[in-house]
mmCIF file of C-alpha atoms in Angstrom:
data_model
loop_
_atom_site.group_PDB
_atom_site.id
_atom_site.type_symbol
_atom_site.label_atom_id
_atom_site.label_comp_id
_atom_site.label_asym_id
_atom_site.label_seq_id
_atom_site.Cartn_x
_atom_site.Cartn_y
_atom_site.Cartn_z
ATOM 1 C CA MET W 607 -46.636 59.620 -32.960
ATOM 2 C CA THR W 608 -43.913 61.524 -34.981
ATOM 3 C CA GLN W 609 -43.269 60.202 -38.362
ATOM 4 C CA SER W 610 -40.008 58.128 -39.189
ATOM 5 C CA ASN W 611 -38.338 56.814 -42.224
ATOM 6 C CA HIS W 612 -40.239 53.680 -42.046
ATOM 7 C CA ALA W 613 -43.530 53.060 -43.884
ATOM 8 C CA TRP W 614 -44.361 50.409 -41.160
ATOM 9 C CA ARG W 615 -46.141 51.984 -38.082
ATOM 10 C CA PRO W 616 -48.965 49.957 -36.884
ATOM 11 C CA LEU W 617 -50.942 51.812 -34.136
ATOM 12 C CA ALA W 618 -49.937 49.019 -31.636
ATOM 13 C CA TYR W 619 -46.360 50.130 -31.561
ATOM 14 C CA THR W 620 -44.612 53.064 -30.233
ATOM 15 C CA THR W 621 -42.117 54.843 -32.510
ATOM 16 C CA LEU W 622 -39.960 57.065 -30.246
ATOM 17 C CA LEU W 623 -39.433 60.386 -30.593
ATOM 18 C CA LEU W 624 -40.749 61.985 -27.236
ATOM 19 C CA ALA W 625 -37.724 63.685 -25.622
ATOM 20 C CA ALA W 626 -39.141 63.188 -22.114
ATOM 21 C CA PHE W 627 -38.460 59.427 -22.341
ATOM 22 C CA SER W 628 -34.675 60.338 -22.611
ATOM 23 C CA LEU W 629 -34.799 61.326 -19.015
ATOM 24 C CA MET W 630 -36.412 58.348 -17.891
ATOM 25 C CA ALA W 631 -33.625 56.216 -19.407
ATOM 26 C CA SER W 632 -31.519 56.906 -16.277
ATOM 27 C CA GLN W 633 -34.014 55.105 -14.077
ATOM 28 C CA THR W 634 -32.541 52.121 -12.160
ATOM 29 C CA ALA W 635 -33.133 48.812 -13.043
ATOM 30 C CA HIS W 636 -35.685 47.181 -11.024
ATOM 31 C CA ALA W 637 -36.536 43.392 -9.779
ATOM 32 C CA GLY W 638 -38.640 42.373 -12.888
ATOM 33 C CA PRO W 639 -36.418 39.336 -14.018
ATOM 34 C CA LEU W 640 -35.415 38.123 -10.612
ATOM 35 C CA ARG W 641 -38.937 38.574 -9.116
ATOM 36 C CA ASP W 642 -40.781 36.595 -11.869
ATOM 37 C CA TRP W 643 -38.341 33.996 -11.636
ATOM 38 C CA LEU W 644 -38.646 33.452 -7.899
ATOM 39 C CA ALA W 645 -42.326 33.605 -8.094
ATOM 40 C CA SER W 646 -42.432 30.834 -10.809
ATOM 41 C CA ARG W 647 -39.789 28.756 -8.691
ATOM 42 C CA HIS W 648 -42.004 29.256 -5.647
ATOM 43 C CA ALA W 649 -45.218 28.146 -7.368
ATOM 44 C CA GLN W 650 -43.592 25.020 -8.423
ATOM 45 C CA GLY W 651 -42.495 24.188 -4.886
ATOM 46 C CA ALA W 652 -38.916 25.072 -5.567
ATOM 47 C CA PRO W 653 -37.100 26.761 -2.798
ATOM 48 C CA ALA W 654 -36.395 30.476 -3.404
ATOM 49 C CA SER W 655 -32.748 31.421 -4.603
ATOM 50 C CA THR W 656 -31.026 34.574 -3.679
ATOM 51 C CA ASP W 657 -28.695 34.611 -6.602
ATOM 52 C CA ASP W 658 -28.961 37.640 -8.477
ATOM 53 C CA ASN W 659 -27.916 35.807 -11.690
ATOM 54 C CA ALA W 660 -30.955 33.625 -11.711
ATOM 55 C CA THR W 661 -33.787 34.815 -14.245
ATOM 56 C CA GLU W 662 -36.532 33.092 -16.172
ATOM 57 C CA ASP W 663 -34.327 31.943 -18.898
ATOM 58 C CA ASP W 664 -33.433 29.123 -16.275
ATOM 59 C CA ASP W 665 -36.245 26.963 -17.539
ATOM 60 C CA GLN W 666 -36.151 23.407 -18.703
ATOM 61 C CA PRO W 667 -34.807 22.063 -22.022
ATOM 62 C CA ALA W 668 -37.039 22.029 -24.862
ATOM 63 C CA ARG W 669 -38.241 18.587 -26.327
ATOM 64 C CA ILE W 670 -36.238 18.620 -29.405
ATOM 65 C CA ASP W 671 -36.987 14.962 -29.924
ATOM 66 C CA GLN W 672 -40.355 16.323 -30.730
ATOM 67 C CA LEU W 673 -40.031 18.521 -33.801
ATOM 68 C CA PRO W 674 -42.511 19.683 -36.287
ATOM 69 C CA ALA W 675 -42.944 16.925 -38.865
ATOM 70 C CA ASN W 676 -40.020 16.402 -41.304
ATOM 71 C CA SER W 677 -38.006 19.285 -39.626
ATOM 72 C CA ARG W 678 -34.644 18.480 -38.260
ATOM 73 C CA VAL W 679 -32.071 19.859 -36.029
ATOM 74 C CA ILE W 680 -28.181 20.007 -36.427
ATOM 75 C CA LYS W 681 -26.792 20.152 -32.836
ATOM 76 C CA ASP W 682 -23.571 21.830 -31.421
ATOM 77 C CA ILE W 683 -21.858 23.274 -34.516
ATOM 78 C CA ALA W 684 -18.624 24.862 -33.195
ATOM 79 C CA TYR W 685 -17.630 28.216 -34.139
ATOM 80 C CA GLY W 686 -14.730 28.191 -31.307
ATOM 81 C CA SER W 687 -12.815 26.000 -29.355
ATOM 82 C CA ASP W 688 -14.637 26.536 -26.018
ATOM 83 C CA PRO W 689 -17.399 24.009 -25.056
ATOM 84 C CA LYS W 690 -19.771 27.071 -24.765
ATOM 85 C CA GLN W 691 -19.067 28.080 -28.440
ATOM 86 C CA ARG W 692 -21.694 26.107 -30.158
ATOM 87 C CA TYR W 693 -24.990 26.560 -31.813
ATOM 88 C CA ASP W 694 -28.015 24.585 -33.116
ATOM 89 C CA VAL W 695 -29.901 24.808 -36.345
ATOM 90 C CA TYR W 696 -33.347 23.893 -36.700
ATOM 91 C CA LEU W 697 -34.448 23.380 -40.432
ATOM 92 C CA PRO W 698 -37.814 23.330 -42.064
ATOM 93 C CA ALA W 699 -38.796 20.225 -44.092
ATOM 94 C CA LYS W 700 -37.622 21.705 -47.405
ATOM 95 C CA PRO W 701 -35.716 24.806 -46.969
ATOM 96 C CA ASN W 702 -35.097 26.850 -50.002
ATOM 97 C CA ASN W 703 -32.944 29.759 -49.852
ATOM 98 C CA ALA W 704 -34.555 30.396 -46.634
ATOM 99 C CA PRO W 705 -34.508 33.205 -44.314
ATOM 100 C CA VAL W 706 -32.975 32.752 -40.967
ATOM 101 C CA ILE W 707 -33.722 33.995 -37.265
ATOM 102 C CA PHE W 708 -30.875 33.895 -35.328
ATOM 103 C CA MET W 709 -31.630 33.671 -31.431
ATOM 104 C CA VAL W 710 -29.333 34.491 -28.585
ATOM 105 C CA HIS W 711 -30.553 33.154 -25.116
ATOM 106 C CA GLY W 712 -30.605 35.519 -21.784
ATOM 107 C CA GLY W 713 -29.643 34.763 -18.353
ATOM 108 C CA ALA W 714 -27.941 37.951 -16.619
ATOM 109 C CA TRP W 715 -24.757 37.349 -18.812
ATOM 110 C CA ALA W 716 -24.060 34.394 -16.491
ATOM 111 C CA ILE W 717 -26.535 31.519 -17.206
ATOM 112 C CA GLY W 718 -28.791 30.166 -19.652
ATOM 113 C CA ASP W 719 -28.769 27.738 -22.697
ATOM 114 C CA LYS W 720 -29.633 27.543 -26.255
ATOM 115 C CA ARG W 721 -31.983 24.724 -25.674
ATOM 116 C CA HIS W 722 -34.103 26.064 -22.912
ATOM 117 C CA SER W 723 -37.782 25.658 -23.810
ATOM 118 C CA LYS W 724 -38.680 29.413 -23.579
ATOM 119 C CA VAL W 725 -35.774 30.271 -26.179
ATOM 120 C CA ILE W 726 -36.694 27.906 -28.975
ATOM 121 C CA GLU W 727 -39.853 25.784 -28.473
ATOM 122 C CA ASN W 728 -42.662 28.193 -29.701
ATOM 123 C CA LYS W 729 -40.219 29.854 -31.986
ATOM 124 C CA ILE W 730 -39.648 26.617 -33.666
ATOM 125 C CA TRP W 731 -43.279 25.593 -34.090
ATOM 126 C CA HIS W 732 -44.070 29.046 -35.587
ATOM 127 C CA TRP W 733 -41.404 29.954 -37.842
ATOM 128 C CA VAL W 734 -39.697 26.743 -38.615
ATOM 129 C CA THR W 735 -42.979 25.166 -39.849
ATOM 130 C CA GLN W 736 -43.418 28.345 -42.059
ATOM 131 C CA GLY W 737 -40.018 27.757 -43.955
ATOM 132 C CA THR W 738 -37.627 29.700 -41.737
ATOM 133 C CA VAL W 739 -34.417 28.419 -40.267
ATOM 134 C CA LEU W 740 -33.761 29.097 -36.516
ATOM 135 C CA VAL W 741 -30.353 29.180 -35.165
ATOM 136 C CA SER W 742 -29.888 28.975 -31.417
ATOM 137 C CA VAL W 743 -26.614 30.236 -30.008
ATOM 138 C CA ASN W 744 -24.549 29.485 -26.954
ATOM 139 C CA TYR W 745 -21.708 31.786 -25.830
ATOM 140 C CA ARG W 746 -19.267 32.140 -23.078
ATOM 141 C CA LEU W 747 -20.725 33.228 -19.665
ATOM 142 C CA VAL W 748 -19.574 35.338 -16.797
ATOM 143 C CA PRO W 749 -17.167 34.885 -15.094
ATOM 144 C CA ASP W 750 -15.246 33.214 -18.108
ATOM 145 C CA ALA W 751 -16.269 36.116 -20.575
ATOM 146 C CA ALA W 752 -17.591 39.370 -19.918
ATOM 147 C CA PRO W 753 -20.352 40.934 -21.948
ATOM 148 C CA LEU W 754 -17.963 42.716 -24.831
ATOM 149 C CA GLU W 755 -16.376 38.995 -25.115
ATOM 150 C CA GLN W 756 -19.836 37.637 -25.267
ATOM 151 C CA ALA W 757 -20.920 40.056 -27.927
ATOM 152 C CA GLN W 758 -17.634 39.050 -29.887
ATOM 153 C CA ASP W 759 -18.675 35.211 -29.480
ATOM 154 C CA VAL W 760 -22.140 35.915 -30.886
ATOM 155 C CA ALA W 761 -20.617 37.927 -33.632
ATOM 156 C CA ARG W 762 -18.431 35.027 -34.513
ATOM 157 C CA ALA W 763 -21.251 32.638 -34.328
ATOM 158 C CA LEU W 764 -23.079 34.856 -36.744
ATOM 159 C CA ALA W 765 -20.162 34.637 -39.159
ATOM 160 C CA SER W 766 -20.201 31.146 -38.877
ATOM 161 C CA ALA W 767 -23.854 30.586 -39.483
ATOM 162 C CA GLN W 768 -23.819 32.847 -42.445
ATOM 163 C CA GLN W 769 -20.877 30.983 -44.049
ATOM 164 C CA LYS W 770 -22.603 27.458 -43.571
ATOM 165 C CA ALA W 771 -26.303 28.791 -44.696
ATOM 166 C CA LYS W 772 -26.006 27.719 -48.031
ATOM 167 C CA GLU W 773 -25.423 24.156 -47.002
ATOM 168 C CA TRP W 774 -28.765 24.095 -44.936
ATOM 169 C CA GLY W 775 -30.667 25.782 -47.872
ATOM 170 C CA ALA W 776 -30.769 29.206 -46.223
ATOM 171 C CA ASN W 777 -29.753 32.562 -47.493
ATOM 172 C CA PRO W 778 -26.796 34.227 -45.812
ATOM 173 C CA GLN W 779 -28.146 37.636 -46.617
ATOM 174 C CA ARG W 780 -31.748 36.880 -45.099
ATOM 175 C CA PHE W 781 -30.623 36.813 -41.366
ATOM 176 C CA VAL W 782 -32.413 38.691 -38.674
ATOM 177 C CA LEU W 783 -30.924 38.709 -35.244
ATOM 178 C CA MET W 784 -33.189 37.958 -32.194
ATOM 179 C CA GLY W 785 -32.322 37.833 -28.446
ATOM 180 C CA HIS W 786 -34.070 37.944 -25.067
ATOM 181 C CA SER W 787 -32.627 39.980 -21.744
ATOM 182 C CA ALA W 788 -28.955 39.685 -21.574
ATOM 183 C CA GLY W 789 -29.060 38.073 -25.224
ATOM 184 C CA ALA W 790 -31.109 41.243 -26.427
ATOM 185 C CA HIS W 791 -28.306 43.614 -24.890
ATOM 186 C CA LEU W 792 -25.737 41.493 -26.957
ATOM 187 C CA VAL W 793 -27.559 41.836 -30.229
ATOM 188 C CA GLY W 794 -28.339 45.474 -29.196
ATOM 189 C CA LEU W 795 -24.654 45.864 -28.858
ATOM 190 C CA ILE W 796 -23.744 44.122 -32.171
ATOM 191 C CA SER W 797 -26.705 46.148 -33.753
ATOM 192 C CA SER W 798 -25.653 49.495 -32.590
ATOM 193 C CA GLN W 799 -22.106 48.801 -33.964
ATOM 194 C CA PRO W 800 -22.231 46.635 -36.943
ATOM 195 C CA ASP W 801 -18.494 46.960 -37.358
ATOM 196 C CA LEU W 802 -17.667 44.488 -34.398
ATOM 197 C CA ALA W 803 -19.466 41.776 -36.129
ATOM 198 C CA LYS W 804 -17.966 42.730 -39.506
ATOM 199 C CA GLN W 805 -14.558 42.440 -37.978
ATOM 200 C CA LYS W 806 -15.551 38.846 -36.943
ATOM 201 C CA GLY W 807 -16.358 38.143 -40.561
ATOM 202 C CA ALA W 808 -20.263 38.636 -40.305
ATOM 203 C CA LEU W 809 -22.078 40.003 -43.415
ATOM 204 C CA PRO W 810 -24.628 42.595 -43.035
ATOM 205 C CA TRP W 811 -28.117 41.481 -41.773
ATOM 206 C CA LEU W 812 -31.740 42.577 -42.511
ATOM 207 C CA GLY W 813 -32.774 43.823 -38.880
ATOM 208 C CA SER W 814 -32.770 43.212 -35.126
ATOM 209 C CA VAL W 815 -35.439 41.990 -32.550
ATOM 210 C CA MET W 816 -34.560 42.782 -28.925
ATOM 211 C CA LEU W 817 -36.654 41.142 -26.487
ATOM 212 C CA ASP W 818 -37.002 42.968 -23.200
ATOM 213 C CA SER W 819 -33.578 44.225 -22.464
ATOM 214 C CA ALA W 820 -33.359 46.871 -19.651
ATOM 215 C CA ALA W 821 -29.548 47.395 -20.529
ATOM 216 C CA MET W 822 -29.434 49.574 -23.646
ATOM 217 C CA ASP W 823 -27.846 52.205 -21.322
ATOM 218 C CA VAL W 824 -25.335 50.455 -19.446
ATOM 219 C CA VAL W 825 -23.759 53.947 -18.306
ATOM 220 C CA SER W 826 -27.064 55.166 -16.690
ATOM 221 C CA ILE W 827 -27.529 51.904 -14.561
ATOM 222 C CA MET W 828 -24.044 51.694 -13.428
ATOM 223 C CA GLU W 829 -24.008 55.284 -12.461
ATOM 224 C CA SER W 830 -27.331 54.973 -10.637
ATOM 225 C CA LYS W 831 -28.027 53.210 -7.473
ATOM 226 C CA HIS W 832 -29.032 49.499 -8.341
ATOM 227 C CA HIS W 833 -29.925 46.536 -6.529
ATOM 228 C CA HIS W 834 -29.038 43.629 -8.884
ATOM 229 C CA ARG W 835 -25.250 42.221 -8.170
ATOM 230 C CA PHE W 836 -25.371 40.701 -11.727
ATOM 231 C CA TYR W 837 -24.750 44.285 -13.282
ATOM 232 C CA ASP W 838 -21.683 44.543 -11.009
ATOM 233 C CA LYS W 839 -20.599 41.104 -11.901
ATOM 234 C CA ALA W 840 -20.915 41.427 -15.577
ATOM 235 C CA PHE W 841 -19.900 45.367 -16.159
ATOM 236 C CA GLY W 842 -17.292 46.010 -13.230
ATOM 237 C CA ASN W 843 -16.239 49.300 -11.987
ATOM 238 C CA ASP W 844 -14.650 50.679 -14.983
ATOM 239 C CA PRO W 845 -16.710 53.715 -16.785
ATOM 240 C CA ALA W 846 -14.880 53.146 -19.837
ATOM 241 C CA TYR W 847 -16.039 49.609 -20.055
ATOM 242 C CA TRP W 848 -19.399 50.592 -19.354
ATOM 243 C CA ARG W 849 -19.448 52.897 -22.519
ATOM 244 C CA GLN W 850 -18.000 50.165 -24.561
ATOM 245 C CA THR W 851 -20.802 47.752 -23.676
ATOM 246 C CA SER W 852 -23.566 50.248 -23.658
ATOM 247 C CA PRO W 853 -25.700 50.043 -26.987
ATOM 248 C CA LEU W 854 -26.773 53.591 -26.531
ATOM 249 C CA HIS W 855 -23.094 54.808 -26.189
ATOM 250 C CA VAL W 856 -21.774 52.971 -29.083
ATOM 251 C CA LEU W 857 -24.462 53.662 -31.622
ATOM 252 C CA GLN W 858 -23.425 54.301 -35.333
ATOM 253 C CA PRO W 859 -25.402 55.851 -37.965
ATOM 254 C CA ASN W 860 -27.508 53.941 -40.389
ATOM 255 C CA THR W 861 -27.804 50.874 -38.742
ATOM 256 C CA ALA W 862 -30.351 48.162 -40.062
ATOM 257 C CA PRO W 863 -33.972 48.246 -38.611
ATOM 258 C CA MET W 864 -34.548 47.380 -34.832
ATOM 259 C CA LEU W 865 -37.604 46.369 -32.923
ATOM 260 C CA LEU W 866 -37.442 46.620 -29.179
ATOM 261 C CA VAL W 867 -40.143 44.613 -27.351
ATOM 262 C CA CYS W 868 -40.469 45.772 -23.632
ATOM 263 C CA SER W 869 -42.429 44.373 -20.768
ATOM 264 C CA SER W 870 -45.017 47.119 -19.445
ATOM 265 C CA LYS W 871 -45.004 45.312 -16.072
ATOM 266 C CA ARG W 872 -41.501 46.428 -15.434
ATOM 267 C CA ASP W 873 -40.549 50.014 -14.569
ATOM 268 C CA ASP W 874 -37.158 49.882 -16.377
ATOM 269 C CA SER W 875 -37.424 48.137 -19.564
ATOM 270 C CA CYS W 876 -39.840 50.188 -21.915
ATOM 271 C CA PRO W 877 -38.022 53.509 -20.736
ATOM 272 C CA GLN W 878 -34.641 52.342 -21.765
ATOM 273 C CA ALA W 879 -36.263 51.089 -24.936
ATOM 274 C CA GLU W 880 -37.896 54.143 -25.645
ATOM 275 C CA ALA W 881 -34.694 56.377 -25.046
ATOM 276 C CA PHE W 882 -32.524 53.943 -27.141
ATOM 277 C CA ALA W 883 -35.030 53.966 -30.202
ATOM 278 C CA LYS W 884 -35.333 57.330 -30.088
ATOM 279 C CA ALA W 885 -31.297 57.870 -30.375
ATOM 280 C CA VAL W 886 -31.387 55.138 -33.279
ATOM 281 C CA ILE W 887 -34.024 57.404 -35.296
ATOM 282 C CA ASN W 888 -32.011 60.409 -34.788
ATOM 283 C CA ASN W 889 -29.031 58.618 -36.338
ATOM 284 C CA ARG W 890 -31.146 58.129 -39.428
ATOM 285 C CA ALA W 891 -32.057 54.675 -38.760
ATOM 286 C CA ILE W 892 -35.360 52.623 -37.977
ATOM 287 C CA ALA W 893 -36.502 51.723 -34.729
ATOM 288 C CA SER W 894 -39.919 51.094 -32.959
ATOM 289 C CA VAL W 895 -40.862 49.876 -29.695
ATOM 290 C CA LEU W 896 -43.560 47.157 -28.994
ATOM 291 C CA PRO W 897 -44.614 47.494 -25.251
ATOM 292 C CA GLU W 898 -46.647 44.029 -24.268
ATOM 293 C CA ASN W 899 -48.359 43.467 -20.929
ATOM 294 C CA LEU W 900 -46.386 40.484 -20.045
ATOM 295 C CA SER W 901 -43.711 39.357 -17.624
ATOM 296 C CA HIS W 902 -40.042 39.397 -18.659
ATOM 297 C CA SER W 903 -40.232 35.508 -19.103
ATOM 298 C CA ASP W 904 -43.343 35.734 -21.064
ATOM 299 C CA ILE W 905 -41.815 38.070 -23.437
ATOM 300 C CA ASN W 906 -39.676 35.349 -24.415
ATOM 301 C CA GLY W 907 -41.616 32.371 -23.877
ATOM 302 C CA GLU W 908 -45.072 33.414 -25.609
ATOM 303 C CA LEU W 909 -43.424 34.548 -28.657
ATOM 304 C CA GLY W 910 -44.389 32.017 -31.480
ATOM 305 C CA LEU W 911 -47.609 31.431 -29.986
ATOM 306 C CA PRO W 912 -50.970 32.233 -31.994
ATOM 307 C CA ASN W 913 -51.377 35.701 -30.570
ATOM 308 C CA GLY W 914 -51.330 39.555 -31.215
ATOM 309 C CA TYR W 915 -47.828 39.843 -30.081
ATOM 310 C CA THR W 916 -46.443 37.139 -32.471
ATOM 311 C CA LYS W 917 -48.519 38.694 -35.259
ATOM 312 C CA ASP W 918 -46.839 42.153 -34.603
ATOM 313 C CA VAL W 919 -43.300 40.573 -34.552
ATOM 314 C CA ASP W 920 -44.218 38.823 -38.056
ATOM 315 C CA GLN W 921 -45.554 42.296 -39.254
ATOM 316 C CA PHE W 922 -41.787 43.657 -38.457
ATOM 317 C CA LEU W 923 -40.109 40.763 -40.043
ATOM 318 C CA ALA W 924 -42.359 41.110 -43.239
ATOM 319 C CA SER W 925 -41.475 44.924 -43.337
ATOM 320 C CA LEU W 926 -37.517 44.050 -43.594
ATOM 321 C CA PRO W 927 -36.764 43.801 -47.534
ATOM 322 C CA GLY W 928 -35.686 40.255 -48.242
ATOM 323 C CA PHE W 929 -36.913 38.538 -45.253
ATOM 324 C CA LYS W 930 -40.180 37.575 -46.963
ATOM 325 C CA ARG W 931 -40.292 36.473 -50.517
ATOM 326 C CA PRO W 932 -42.056 38.763 -53.035
#
């Protein structure tokens, strides 16, 4: 493992500097998300769907009426005029200059919701009980908004949450971005070019956690043969737009530290994460990859449970100056 400019390098992680992985980044996206979703639906006795937009973020709403003791939720804070431009805020019992995890759901850019159980439930019980604020964001979806507009929605929501943070007992300078699947792509797109968020009024943030995105290099996906219609529905047929929405191709130097979690059960996710992290490091910034032997769905749903995976993500968060109190 090649050294980077980051003191935090547990052996469980892969910090990417192997050139061979850049060749693997062009591999076609495979059926991980849809296959897992169909299998889970079949196991529950539901009919199989042929809609490529279906992913395992299509789960049940969390029981937000059963929050940890003395915590509370502020629902549907508007950051725009569209009904989808809303976010929820989960507050610990006594927030005091608290850090904030800013969570962006997935769903193939076309479905999903900020209150789905795998998006928030275990994260609430883990981080909110420790004094961290959790913000869960909705954004406009395909076909009403394409991915670049969705990223701009996320940036607007981030700016709004930072502006309101002190009202909640949180610190606007102690934000960490987190997203799953398509949400991880949107977080990656903003994290690659912080100017996009700055233009919407957002302040700098401490770091970003991308949970199992296989779309860090949109250009390679769209130029290759792929089997998922949702890529075509989201990104269209304009190569210039592919580059605009590809985190790898808009990457700026000196970005905030990034952790890319990837499912080793999929063929596409870890190679894309490895190639992207290598590019981040080459641009004088910090990036690490955490492969997990979990399905695409469980990468999201099991984060926050008392396991080694959650511990490793916590270690990344603790490495960010300002996230944990001295």
